[in-house]
Coordinates of C-alpha atoms in Angstrom, one line a residue:
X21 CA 1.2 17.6 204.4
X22 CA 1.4 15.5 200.9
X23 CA -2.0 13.9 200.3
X24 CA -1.1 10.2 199.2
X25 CA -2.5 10.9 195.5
X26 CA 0.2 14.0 195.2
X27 CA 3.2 11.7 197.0
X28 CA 2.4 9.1 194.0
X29 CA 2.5 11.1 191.1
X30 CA 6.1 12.8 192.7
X31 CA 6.9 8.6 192.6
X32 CA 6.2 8.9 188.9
X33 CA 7.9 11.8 188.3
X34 CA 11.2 10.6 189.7
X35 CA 10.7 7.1 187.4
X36 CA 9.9 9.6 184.5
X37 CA 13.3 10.9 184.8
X38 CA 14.8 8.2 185.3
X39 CA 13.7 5.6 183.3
X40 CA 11.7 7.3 180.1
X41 CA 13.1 8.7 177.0
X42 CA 10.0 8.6 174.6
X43 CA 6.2 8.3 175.0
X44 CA 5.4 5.5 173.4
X45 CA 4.9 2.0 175.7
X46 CA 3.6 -1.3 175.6
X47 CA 1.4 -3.0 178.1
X48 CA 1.8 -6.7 179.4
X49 CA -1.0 -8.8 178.9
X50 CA -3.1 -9.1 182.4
X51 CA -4.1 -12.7 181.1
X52 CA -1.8 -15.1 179.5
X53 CA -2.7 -17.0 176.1
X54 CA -3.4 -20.1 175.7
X55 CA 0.6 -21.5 176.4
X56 CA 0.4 -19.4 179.1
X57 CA 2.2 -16.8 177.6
X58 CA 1.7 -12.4 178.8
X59 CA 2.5 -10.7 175.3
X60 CA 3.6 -6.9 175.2
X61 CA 1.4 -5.0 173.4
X62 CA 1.5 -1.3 172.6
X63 CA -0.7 1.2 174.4
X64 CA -4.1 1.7 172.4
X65 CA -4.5 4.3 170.6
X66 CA -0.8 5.3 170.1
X67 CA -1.7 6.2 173.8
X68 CA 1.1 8.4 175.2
X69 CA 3.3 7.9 178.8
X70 CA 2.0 9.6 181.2
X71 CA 2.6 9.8 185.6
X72 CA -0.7 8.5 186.0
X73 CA 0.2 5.3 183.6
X74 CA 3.6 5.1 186.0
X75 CA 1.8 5.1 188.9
X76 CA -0.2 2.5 188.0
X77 CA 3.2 0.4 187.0
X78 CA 4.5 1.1 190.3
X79 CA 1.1 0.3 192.0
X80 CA 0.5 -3.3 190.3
X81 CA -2.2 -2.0 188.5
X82 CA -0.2 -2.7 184.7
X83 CA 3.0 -3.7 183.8
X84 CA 4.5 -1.4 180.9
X85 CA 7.6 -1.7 178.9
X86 CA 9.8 0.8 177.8
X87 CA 11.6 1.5 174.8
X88 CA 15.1 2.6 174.9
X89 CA 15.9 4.8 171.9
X90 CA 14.0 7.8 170.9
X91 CA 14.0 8.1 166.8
X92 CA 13.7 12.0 166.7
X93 CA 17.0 11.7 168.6
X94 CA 18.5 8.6 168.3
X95 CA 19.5 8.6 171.4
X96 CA 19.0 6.8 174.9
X97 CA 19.2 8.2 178.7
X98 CA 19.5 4.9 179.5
X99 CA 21.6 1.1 178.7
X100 CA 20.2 -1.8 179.6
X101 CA 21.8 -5.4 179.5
X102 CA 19.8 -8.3 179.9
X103 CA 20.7 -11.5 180.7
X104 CA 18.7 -14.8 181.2
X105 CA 21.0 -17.7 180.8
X106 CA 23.0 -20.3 182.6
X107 CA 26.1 -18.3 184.2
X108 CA 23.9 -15.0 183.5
X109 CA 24.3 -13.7 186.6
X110 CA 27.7 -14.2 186.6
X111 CA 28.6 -12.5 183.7
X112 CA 26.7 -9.0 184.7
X113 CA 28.9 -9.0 187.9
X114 CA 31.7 -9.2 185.7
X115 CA 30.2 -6.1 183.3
X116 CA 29.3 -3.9 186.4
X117 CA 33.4 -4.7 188.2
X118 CA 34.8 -3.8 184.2
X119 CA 32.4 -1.0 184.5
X120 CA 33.4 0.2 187.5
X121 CA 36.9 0.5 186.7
X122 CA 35.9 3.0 183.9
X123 CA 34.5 5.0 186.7
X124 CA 30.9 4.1 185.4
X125 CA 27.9 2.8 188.5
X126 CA 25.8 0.2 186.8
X127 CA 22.6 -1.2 189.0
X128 CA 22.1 -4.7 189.1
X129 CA 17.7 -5.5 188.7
X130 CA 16.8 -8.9 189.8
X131 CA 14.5 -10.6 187.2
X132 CA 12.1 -13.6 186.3
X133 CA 15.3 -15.7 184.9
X134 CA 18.8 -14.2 185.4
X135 CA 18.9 -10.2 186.2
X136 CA 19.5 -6.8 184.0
X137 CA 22.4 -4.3 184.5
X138 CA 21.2 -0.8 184.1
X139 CA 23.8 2.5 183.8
X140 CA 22.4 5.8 183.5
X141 CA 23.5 9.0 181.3
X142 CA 23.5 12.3 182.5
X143 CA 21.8 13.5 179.2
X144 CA 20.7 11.6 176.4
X145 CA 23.7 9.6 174.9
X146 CA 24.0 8.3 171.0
X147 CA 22.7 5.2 170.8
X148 CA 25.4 3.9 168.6
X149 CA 28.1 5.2 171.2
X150 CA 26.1 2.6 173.9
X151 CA 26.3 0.0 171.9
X152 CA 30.2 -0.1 170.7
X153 CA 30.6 0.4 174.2
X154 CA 28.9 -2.3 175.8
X155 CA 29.6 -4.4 172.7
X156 CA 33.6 -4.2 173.1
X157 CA 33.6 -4.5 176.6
X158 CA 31.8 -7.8 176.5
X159 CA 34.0 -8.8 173.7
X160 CA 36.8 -8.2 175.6
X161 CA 35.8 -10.2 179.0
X162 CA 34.2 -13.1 176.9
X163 CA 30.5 -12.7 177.8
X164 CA 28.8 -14.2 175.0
X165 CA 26.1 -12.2 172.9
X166 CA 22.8 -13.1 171.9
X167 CA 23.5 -13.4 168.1
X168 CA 27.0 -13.3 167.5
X169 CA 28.7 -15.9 165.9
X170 CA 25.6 -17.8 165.4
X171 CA 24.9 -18.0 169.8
X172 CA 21.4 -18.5 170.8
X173 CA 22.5 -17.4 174.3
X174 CA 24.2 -14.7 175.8
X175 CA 23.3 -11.2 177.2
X176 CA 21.0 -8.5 175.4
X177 CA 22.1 -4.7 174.9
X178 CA 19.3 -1.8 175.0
X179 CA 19.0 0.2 172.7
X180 CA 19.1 -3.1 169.7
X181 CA 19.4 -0.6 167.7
X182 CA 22.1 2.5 166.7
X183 CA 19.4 4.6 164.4
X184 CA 15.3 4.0 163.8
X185 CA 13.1 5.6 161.2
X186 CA 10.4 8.2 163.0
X187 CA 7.7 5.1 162.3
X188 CA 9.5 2.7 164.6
X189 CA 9.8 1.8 167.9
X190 CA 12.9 -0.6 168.3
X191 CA 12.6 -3.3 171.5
X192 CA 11.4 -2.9 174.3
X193 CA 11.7 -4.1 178.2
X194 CA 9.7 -4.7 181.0
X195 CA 9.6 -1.3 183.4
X196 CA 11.9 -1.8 186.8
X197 CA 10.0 -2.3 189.9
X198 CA 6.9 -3.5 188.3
X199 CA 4.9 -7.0 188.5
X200 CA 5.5 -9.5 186.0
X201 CA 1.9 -10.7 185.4
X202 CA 3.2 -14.2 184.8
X203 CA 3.9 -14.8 188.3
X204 CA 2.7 -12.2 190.2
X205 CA 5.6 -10.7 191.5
X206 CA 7.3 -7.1 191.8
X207 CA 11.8 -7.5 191.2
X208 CA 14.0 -5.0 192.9
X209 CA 17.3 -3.4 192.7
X210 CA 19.9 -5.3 194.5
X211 CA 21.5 -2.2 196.6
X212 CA 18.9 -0.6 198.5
X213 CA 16.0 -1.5 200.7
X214 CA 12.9 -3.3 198.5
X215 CA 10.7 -0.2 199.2
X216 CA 10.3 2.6 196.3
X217 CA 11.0 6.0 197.8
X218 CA 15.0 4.1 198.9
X219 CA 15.0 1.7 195.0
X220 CA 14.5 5.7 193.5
X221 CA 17.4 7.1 196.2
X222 CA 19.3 4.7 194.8
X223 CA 19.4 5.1 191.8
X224 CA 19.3 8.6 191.7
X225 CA 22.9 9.1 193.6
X226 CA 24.6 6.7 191.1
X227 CA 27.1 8.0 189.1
X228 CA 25.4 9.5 185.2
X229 CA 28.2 8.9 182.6
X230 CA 28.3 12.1 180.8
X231 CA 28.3 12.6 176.7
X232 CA 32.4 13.5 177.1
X233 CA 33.3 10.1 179.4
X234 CA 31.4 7.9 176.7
X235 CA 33.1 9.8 173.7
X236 CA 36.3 8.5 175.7
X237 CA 34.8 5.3 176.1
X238 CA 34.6 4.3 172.8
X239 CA 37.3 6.9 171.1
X240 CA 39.0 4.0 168.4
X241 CA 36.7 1.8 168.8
X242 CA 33.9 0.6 166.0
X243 CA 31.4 -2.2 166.1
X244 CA 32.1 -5.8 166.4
X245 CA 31.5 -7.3 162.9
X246 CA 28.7 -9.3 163.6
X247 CA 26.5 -6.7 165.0
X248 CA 26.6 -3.7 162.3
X249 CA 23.7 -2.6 161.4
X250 CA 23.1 -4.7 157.7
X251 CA 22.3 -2.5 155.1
X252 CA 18.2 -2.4 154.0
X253 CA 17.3 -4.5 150.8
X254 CA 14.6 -2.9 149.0
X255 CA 12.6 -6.4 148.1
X256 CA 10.8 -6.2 144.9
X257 CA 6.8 -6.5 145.3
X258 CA 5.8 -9.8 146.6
X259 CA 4.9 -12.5 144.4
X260 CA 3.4 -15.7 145.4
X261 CA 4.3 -17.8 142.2
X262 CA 8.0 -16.9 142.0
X263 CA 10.4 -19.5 143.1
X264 CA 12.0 -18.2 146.3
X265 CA 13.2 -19.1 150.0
X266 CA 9.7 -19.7 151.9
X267 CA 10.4 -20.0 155.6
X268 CA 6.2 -20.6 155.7
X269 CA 7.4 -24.2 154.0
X270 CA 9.6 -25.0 157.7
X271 CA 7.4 -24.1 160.0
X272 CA 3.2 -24.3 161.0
X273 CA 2.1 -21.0 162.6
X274 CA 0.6 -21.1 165.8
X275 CA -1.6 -18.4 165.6
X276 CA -2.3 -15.0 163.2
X277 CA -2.2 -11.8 165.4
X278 CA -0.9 -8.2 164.8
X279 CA -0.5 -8.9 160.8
X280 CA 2.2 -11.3 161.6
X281 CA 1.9 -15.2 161.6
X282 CA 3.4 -16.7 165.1
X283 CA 5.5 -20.0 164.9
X284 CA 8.3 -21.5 167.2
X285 CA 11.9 -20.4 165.8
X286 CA 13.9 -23.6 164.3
X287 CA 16.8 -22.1 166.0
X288 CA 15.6 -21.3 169.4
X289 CA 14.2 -25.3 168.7
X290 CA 17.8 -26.3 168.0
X291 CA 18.7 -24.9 171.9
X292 CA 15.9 -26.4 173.2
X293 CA 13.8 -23.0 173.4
X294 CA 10.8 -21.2 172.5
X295 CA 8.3 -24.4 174.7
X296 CA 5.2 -21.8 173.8
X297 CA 6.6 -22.2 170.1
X298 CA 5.7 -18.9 169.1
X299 CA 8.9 -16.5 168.6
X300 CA 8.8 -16.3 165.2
X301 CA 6.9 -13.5 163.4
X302 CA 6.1 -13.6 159.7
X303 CA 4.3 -11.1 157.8
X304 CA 1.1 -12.1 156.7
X305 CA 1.2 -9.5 153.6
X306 CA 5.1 -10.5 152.7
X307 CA 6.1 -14.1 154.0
X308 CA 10.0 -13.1 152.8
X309 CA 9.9 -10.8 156.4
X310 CA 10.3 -12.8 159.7
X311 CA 11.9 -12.5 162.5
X312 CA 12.7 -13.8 165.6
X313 CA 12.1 -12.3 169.3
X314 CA 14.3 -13.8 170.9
X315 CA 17.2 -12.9 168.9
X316 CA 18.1 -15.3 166.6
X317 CA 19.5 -13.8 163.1
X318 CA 17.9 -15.2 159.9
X319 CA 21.3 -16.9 159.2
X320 CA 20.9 -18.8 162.6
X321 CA 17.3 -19.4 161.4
X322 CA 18.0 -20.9 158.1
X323 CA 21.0 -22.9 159.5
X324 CA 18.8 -24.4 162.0
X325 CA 16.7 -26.1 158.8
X326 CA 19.2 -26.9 156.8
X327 CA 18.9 -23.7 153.8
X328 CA 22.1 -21.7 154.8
X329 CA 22.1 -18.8 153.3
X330 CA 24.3 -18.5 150.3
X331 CA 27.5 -15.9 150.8
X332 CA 27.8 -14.2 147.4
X333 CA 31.5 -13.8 146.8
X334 CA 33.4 -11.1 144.7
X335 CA 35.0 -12.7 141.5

């Protein structure tokens, strides 16, 4: 007979193969700050994934997030779309029929807001491949995306990104069929009874989509526009006295954590957003670099306080 401790750790194992493409994680907060906010933080240590961390996911113990796209590869087992607006749910119902017709089983998670629509890959896939994917196929049912043409709202694609250097980690999201510290509660897959040997069955018999179906998925198709990857601007060294764009002159951090200054986004502001007013990050050591978490582009940003930025044109 399985001694409970062995039956666990085969829980994690499953989820492993499921869910994780690299070891690095983050941790939700156990205690919210003072807005009452449960940040993600990464794992001490540059602490590594492992069955017994899982298991303690699974178990209550900690919530961890996962990242999506593993930089040695630049690829992702997994796509997840997450959506947290009015009409969300809606709109994944929509993705996972449009799905379906290209043969592809997407599971539908319930979560604090709106829900997340996961599909699987048999092996690894390109990142890039995921997103043109999912990217086109939104574009051609209408679902809005967070960030294109200047939209606050809309759904979210995992991987964000098509490539990362070996020093980064991209975004990440919450781990399925954990408990969101905030209010204390575990969300399930729709499809399957809310107990975690039949969430795991589940998902295991759905369809994988295979490295030659998404090379057919996305055979003449590129990028919308709007979310190519920009190409890097080398800054020169940081200098306090030059006359420049300072985003510090819109805003009044919050707080000063994890070399970054925390401030609430004027664009998330403009929609109403960001109560806890801290989804801005600004370096500490270059003010020039900010960004915001909840998607917003720096062109949304700038719009929102009235410094556009300035569209060099040719001739």
């Amino acid at each position: 007979m399985e001694r409970p401790g062995q039956a666990n750790l085969r829980l994690a194992a499953r989820y492993f193969k499921l869910f994780v493409n690299r070891l690095a994680y983050t941790v939700q907060s156990p205690k919210p700050d003072r807005n009452g906010k449960h940040y993600y933080y990464r794992a001490k240590d540059g602490r590594r994934l492992s069955l017994e961390t899982i298991h303690s996911h699974l178990d209550g113990q900690l919530t961890m997030g996962l990242y999506a796209l593993n930089p040695k590869t630049q690829r992702s087992k997994w796509v997840a779309i997450d959506a947290d607006y009015e009409n969300a749910l809606n709109d994944l119902l929509k993705l996972q029929w449009e799905l379906s017709q290209d043969g592809v089983e997407a599971a539908l998670e319930k979560s604090r807001r709106g829900a997340h629509l996961w599909i699987f890959a048999a092996k690894p896939l390109l990142a890039r491949h995921c997103r043109i994917y999912i990217h086109n196929l939104a574009r051609r049912l209408k679902v809005p995306v967070k960030g294109g043409a200047g939209l606050a709202e809309g759904i979210e694609v995992f991987p964000r990104q098509d490539e990362l250097e070996p020093h980064e980690f991209g975004n990440g999201i919450r781990g399925p069929l954990g408990i969101h510290r905030a209010i204390k509660r575990r969300y399930w897959f729709y499809g399957a009874d809310y107990k975690f040997e039949a969430q795991l069955d589940y998902l295991e018999r759905l369809k994988k989509i295979t490295e030659e179906e998404m090379a057919a998925f996305v055979d003449g198709l590129e990028m919308p526009q709007e979310f190519r990857p920009r190409p890097k601007v080398e800054l020169p060294p940081y200098d306090p006295t030059r006359q420049e764009f300072r985003i510090l002159d819109h805003v009044r951090p919050v707080r000063k954590r994890s070399g970054n200054y925390w401030a609430r986004c004027p664009s998330c502001a403009e929609q109403g957003r960001d109560l806890g007013g801290d989804n801005l990050a600004v370096s500490v050591c270059d003010p020039r670099k900010y960004k915001c978490w909840a998607g917003c582009t720096k062109e949304m940003i700038r719009a929102a306080i009235g410094q556009p930025i300035r569209v060099r044109r040719a001739g």
